[in-house]
mmCIF file of C-alpha atoms in Angstrom:
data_model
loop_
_atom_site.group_PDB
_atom_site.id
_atom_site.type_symbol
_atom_site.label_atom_id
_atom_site.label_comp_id
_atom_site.label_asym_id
_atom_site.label_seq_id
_atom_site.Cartn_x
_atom_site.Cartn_y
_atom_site.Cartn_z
ATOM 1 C CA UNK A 1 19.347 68.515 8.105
ATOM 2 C CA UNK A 2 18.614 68.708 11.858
ATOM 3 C CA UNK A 3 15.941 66.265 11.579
ATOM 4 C CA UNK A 4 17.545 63.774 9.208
ATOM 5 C CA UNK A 5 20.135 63.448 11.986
ATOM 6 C CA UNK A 6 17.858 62.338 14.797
ATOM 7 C CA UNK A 7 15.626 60.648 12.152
ATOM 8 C CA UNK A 8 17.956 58.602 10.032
ATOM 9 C CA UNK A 9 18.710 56.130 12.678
ATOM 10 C CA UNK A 10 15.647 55.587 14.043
ATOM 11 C CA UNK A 11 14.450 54.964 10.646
ATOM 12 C CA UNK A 12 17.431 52.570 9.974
ATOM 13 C CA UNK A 13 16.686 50.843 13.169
ATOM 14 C CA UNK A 14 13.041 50.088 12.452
ATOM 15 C CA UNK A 15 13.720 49.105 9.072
ATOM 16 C CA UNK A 16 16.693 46.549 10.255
ATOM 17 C CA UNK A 17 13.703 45.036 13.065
ATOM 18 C CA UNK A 18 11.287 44.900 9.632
ATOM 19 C CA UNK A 19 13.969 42.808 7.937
ATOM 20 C CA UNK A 20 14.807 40.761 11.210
ATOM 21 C CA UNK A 21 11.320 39.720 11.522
ATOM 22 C CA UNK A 22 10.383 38.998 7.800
ATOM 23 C CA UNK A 23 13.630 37.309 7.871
ATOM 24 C CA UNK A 24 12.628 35.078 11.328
ATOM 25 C CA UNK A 25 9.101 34.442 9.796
ATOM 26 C CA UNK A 26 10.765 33.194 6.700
ATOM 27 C CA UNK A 27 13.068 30.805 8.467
ATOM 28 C CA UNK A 28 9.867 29.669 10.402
ATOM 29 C CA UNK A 29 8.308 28.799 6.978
ATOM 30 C CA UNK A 30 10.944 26.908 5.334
ATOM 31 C CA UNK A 31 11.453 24.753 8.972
ATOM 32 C CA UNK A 32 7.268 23.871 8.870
ATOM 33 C CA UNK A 33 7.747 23.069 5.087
ATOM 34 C CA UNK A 34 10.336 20.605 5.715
ATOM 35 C CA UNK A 35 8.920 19.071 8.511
ATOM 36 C CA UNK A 36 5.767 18.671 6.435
ATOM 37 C CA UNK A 37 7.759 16.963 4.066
ATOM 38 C CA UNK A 38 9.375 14.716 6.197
ATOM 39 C CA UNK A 39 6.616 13.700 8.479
ATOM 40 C CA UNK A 40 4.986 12.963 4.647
ATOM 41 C CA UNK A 41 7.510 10.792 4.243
ATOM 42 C CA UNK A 42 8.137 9.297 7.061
ATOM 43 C CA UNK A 43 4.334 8.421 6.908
ATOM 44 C CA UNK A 44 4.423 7.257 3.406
ATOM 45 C CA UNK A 45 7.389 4.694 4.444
ATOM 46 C CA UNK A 46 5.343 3.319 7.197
ATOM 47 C CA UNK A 47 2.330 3.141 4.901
ATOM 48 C CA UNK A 48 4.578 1.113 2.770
ATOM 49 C CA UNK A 49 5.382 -1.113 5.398
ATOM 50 C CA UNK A 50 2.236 -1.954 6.389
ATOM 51 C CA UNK A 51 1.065 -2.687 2.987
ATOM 52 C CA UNK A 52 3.998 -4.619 2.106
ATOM 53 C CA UNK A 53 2.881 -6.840 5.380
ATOM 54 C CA UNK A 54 -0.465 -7.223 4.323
ATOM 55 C CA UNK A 55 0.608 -7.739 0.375
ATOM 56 C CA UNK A 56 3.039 -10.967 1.552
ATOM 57 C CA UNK A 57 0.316 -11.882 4.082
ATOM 58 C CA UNK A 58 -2.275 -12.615 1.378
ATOM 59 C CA UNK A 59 -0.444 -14.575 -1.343
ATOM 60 C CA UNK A 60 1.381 -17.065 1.663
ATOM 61 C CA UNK A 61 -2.892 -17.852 2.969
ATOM 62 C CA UNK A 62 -3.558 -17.712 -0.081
ATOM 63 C CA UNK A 63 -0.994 -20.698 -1.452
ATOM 64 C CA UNK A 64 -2.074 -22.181 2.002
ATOM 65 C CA UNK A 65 -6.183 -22.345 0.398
ATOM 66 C CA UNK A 66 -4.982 -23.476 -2.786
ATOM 67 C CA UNK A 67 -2.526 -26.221 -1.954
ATOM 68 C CA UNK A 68 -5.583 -27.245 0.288
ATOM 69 C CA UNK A 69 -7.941 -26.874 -2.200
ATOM 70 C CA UNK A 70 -6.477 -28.715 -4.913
ATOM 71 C CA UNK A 71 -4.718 -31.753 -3.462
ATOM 72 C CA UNK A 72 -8.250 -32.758 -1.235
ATOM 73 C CA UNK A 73 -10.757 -33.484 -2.811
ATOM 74 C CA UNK A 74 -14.393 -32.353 -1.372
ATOM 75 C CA UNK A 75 -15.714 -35.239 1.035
ATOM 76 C CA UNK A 76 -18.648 -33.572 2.825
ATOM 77 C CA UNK A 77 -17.782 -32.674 6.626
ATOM 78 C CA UNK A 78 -14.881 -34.508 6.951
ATOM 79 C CA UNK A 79 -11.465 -32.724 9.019
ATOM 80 C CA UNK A 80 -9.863 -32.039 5.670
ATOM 81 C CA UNK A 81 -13.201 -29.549 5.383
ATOM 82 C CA UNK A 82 -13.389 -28.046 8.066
ATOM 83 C CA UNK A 83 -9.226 -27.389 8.012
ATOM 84 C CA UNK A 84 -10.404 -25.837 4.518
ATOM 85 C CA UNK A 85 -12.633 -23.864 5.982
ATOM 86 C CA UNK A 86 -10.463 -22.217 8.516
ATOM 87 C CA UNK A 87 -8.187 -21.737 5.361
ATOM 88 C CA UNK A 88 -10.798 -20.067 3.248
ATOM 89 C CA UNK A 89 -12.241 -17.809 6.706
ATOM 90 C CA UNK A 90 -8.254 -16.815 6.933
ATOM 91 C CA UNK A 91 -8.168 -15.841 3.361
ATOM 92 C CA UNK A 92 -11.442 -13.655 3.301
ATOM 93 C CA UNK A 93 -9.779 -11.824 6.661
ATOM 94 C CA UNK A 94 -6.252 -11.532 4.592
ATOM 95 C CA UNK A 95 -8.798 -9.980 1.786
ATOM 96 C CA UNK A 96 -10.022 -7.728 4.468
ATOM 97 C CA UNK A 97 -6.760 -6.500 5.644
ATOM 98 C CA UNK A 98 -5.616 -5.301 1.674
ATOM 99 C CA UNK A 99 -8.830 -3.651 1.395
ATOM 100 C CA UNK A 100 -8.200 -1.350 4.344
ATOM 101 C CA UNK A 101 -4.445 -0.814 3.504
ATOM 102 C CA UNK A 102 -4.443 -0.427 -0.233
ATOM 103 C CA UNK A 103 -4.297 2.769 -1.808
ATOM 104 C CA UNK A 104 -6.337 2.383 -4.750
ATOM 105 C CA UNK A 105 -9.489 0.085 -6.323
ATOM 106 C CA UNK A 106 -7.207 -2.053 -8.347
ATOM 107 C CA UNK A 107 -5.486 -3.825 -5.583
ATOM 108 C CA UNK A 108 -8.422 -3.769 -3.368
ATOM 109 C CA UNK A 109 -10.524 -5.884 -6.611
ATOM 110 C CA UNK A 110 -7.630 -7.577 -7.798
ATOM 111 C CA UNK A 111 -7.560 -8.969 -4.239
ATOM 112 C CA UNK A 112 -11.326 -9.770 -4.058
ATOM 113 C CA UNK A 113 -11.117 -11.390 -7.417
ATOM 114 C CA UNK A 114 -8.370 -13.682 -6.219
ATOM 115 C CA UNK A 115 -9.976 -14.719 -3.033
ATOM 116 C CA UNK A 116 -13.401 -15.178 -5.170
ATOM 117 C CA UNK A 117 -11.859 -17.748 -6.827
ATOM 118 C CA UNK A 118 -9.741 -19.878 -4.431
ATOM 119 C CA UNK A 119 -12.936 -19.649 -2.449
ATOM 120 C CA UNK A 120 -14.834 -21.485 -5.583
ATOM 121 C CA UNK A 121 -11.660 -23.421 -5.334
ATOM 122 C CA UNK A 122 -12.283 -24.673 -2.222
ATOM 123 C CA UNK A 123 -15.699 -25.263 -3.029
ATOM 124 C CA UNK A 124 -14.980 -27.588 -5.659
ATOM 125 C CA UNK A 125 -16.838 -25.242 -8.255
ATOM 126 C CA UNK A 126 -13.149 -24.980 -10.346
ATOM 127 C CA UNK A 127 -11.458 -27.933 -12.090
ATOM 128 C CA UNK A 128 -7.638 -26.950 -11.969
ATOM 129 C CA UNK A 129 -5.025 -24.193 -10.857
ATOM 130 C CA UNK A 130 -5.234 -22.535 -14.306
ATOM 131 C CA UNK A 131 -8.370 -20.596 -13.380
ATOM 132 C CA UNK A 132 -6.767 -18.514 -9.825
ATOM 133 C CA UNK A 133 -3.393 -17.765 -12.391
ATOM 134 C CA UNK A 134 -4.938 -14.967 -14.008
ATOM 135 C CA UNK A 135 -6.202 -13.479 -10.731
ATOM 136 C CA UNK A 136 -3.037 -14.221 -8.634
ATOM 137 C CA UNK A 137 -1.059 -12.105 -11.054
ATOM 138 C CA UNK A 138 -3.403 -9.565 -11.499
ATOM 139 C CA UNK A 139 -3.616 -9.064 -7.441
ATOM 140 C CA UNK A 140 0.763 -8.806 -7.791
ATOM 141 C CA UNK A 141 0.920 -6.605 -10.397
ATOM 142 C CA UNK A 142 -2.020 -4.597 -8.817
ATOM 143 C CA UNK A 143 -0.052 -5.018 -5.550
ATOM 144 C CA UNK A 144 3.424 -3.661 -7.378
ATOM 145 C CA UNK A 145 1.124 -0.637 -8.640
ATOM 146 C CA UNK A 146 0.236 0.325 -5.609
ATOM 147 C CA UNK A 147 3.400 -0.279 -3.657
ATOM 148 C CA UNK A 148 5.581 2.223 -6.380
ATOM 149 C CA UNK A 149 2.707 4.116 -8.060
ATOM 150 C CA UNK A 150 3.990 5.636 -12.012
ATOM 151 C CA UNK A 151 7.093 3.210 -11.924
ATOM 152 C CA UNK A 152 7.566 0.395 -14.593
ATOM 153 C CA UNK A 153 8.819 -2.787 -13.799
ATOM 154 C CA UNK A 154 12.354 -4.560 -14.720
ATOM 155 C CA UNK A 155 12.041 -6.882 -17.240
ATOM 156 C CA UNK A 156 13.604 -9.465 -14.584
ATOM 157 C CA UNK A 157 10.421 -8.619 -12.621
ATOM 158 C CA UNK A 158 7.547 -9.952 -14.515
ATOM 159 C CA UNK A 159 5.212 -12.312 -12.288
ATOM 160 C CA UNK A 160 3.755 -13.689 -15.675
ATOM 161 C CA UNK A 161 2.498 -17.528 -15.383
ATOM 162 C CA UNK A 162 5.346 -20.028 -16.605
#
């Protein structure tokens, strides 16, 4: 019993620095985890900024092309082409930016597609508006997909042509 005496603390001791330190490392763990998760976050929410820039960015040039586009018609070399031009150079660079900041494939093609076509716009190689519909709301719904990935849209939200 002798020993037990002059053991028994010593042993409760060390055990109560054992628990002390699994318990410290523990508490380190869960503080990394959550500052994983919110620097995730916080990273996520600036992602979405940017692409939210870049998403508004592209439709305003690209309104900008079309408007251009449509109301002028081609006159070989004249201001009005070379204003389209600079339109059409601004577009392709707008096109640019989306590929670099989107996510996924589908917004990065939905936005090539679209700037395909106001570029054959431009070109005179398309006859009215109703060929860049389709593509303009395939680059916003491709946009909204990638913006809010697995969430379904309002019914007050649907971009379909009127």
């Amino acid at each position: 019993m002798g020993s037990w005496g002059a053991l028994g603390p010593a042993l409760l001791s060390l055990a109560g620095v054992a628990l002390g330190a699994g318990g410290s490392l523990f508490g380190q763990y869960l503080v990394s985890r959550a500052s994983a998760r919110q620097l995730e976050r916080h990273e996520s929410v600036a992602h979405r900024a940017e692409l939210k820039n870049v998403i508004l960015k592209f439709p305003s040039i690209a309104s900008q092309v079309e408007k251009a586009a449509l109301t002028c018609p081609p006159s070989g070399g004249s201001a009005a082409d070379c204003v389209l031009d600079q339109l059409v150079g601004g577009l392709w660079l707008a096109q640019a930016e989306v590929d670099l900041a989107a996510r996924g494939e589908p917004l990065r093609g939905a936005a090539h597609r679209c700037a395909a076509r106001l570029a054959e716009a431009a070109r005179g190689e398309m006859a009215g508006a109703s060929g860049l519909r389709g593509s303009q709301v395939q680059f916003m719904d491709a946009a909204y997909d990638d913006m809010w990935p697995g969430q379904r849209r309002a019914a007050g939200d649907c971009l379909a042509p009127s």
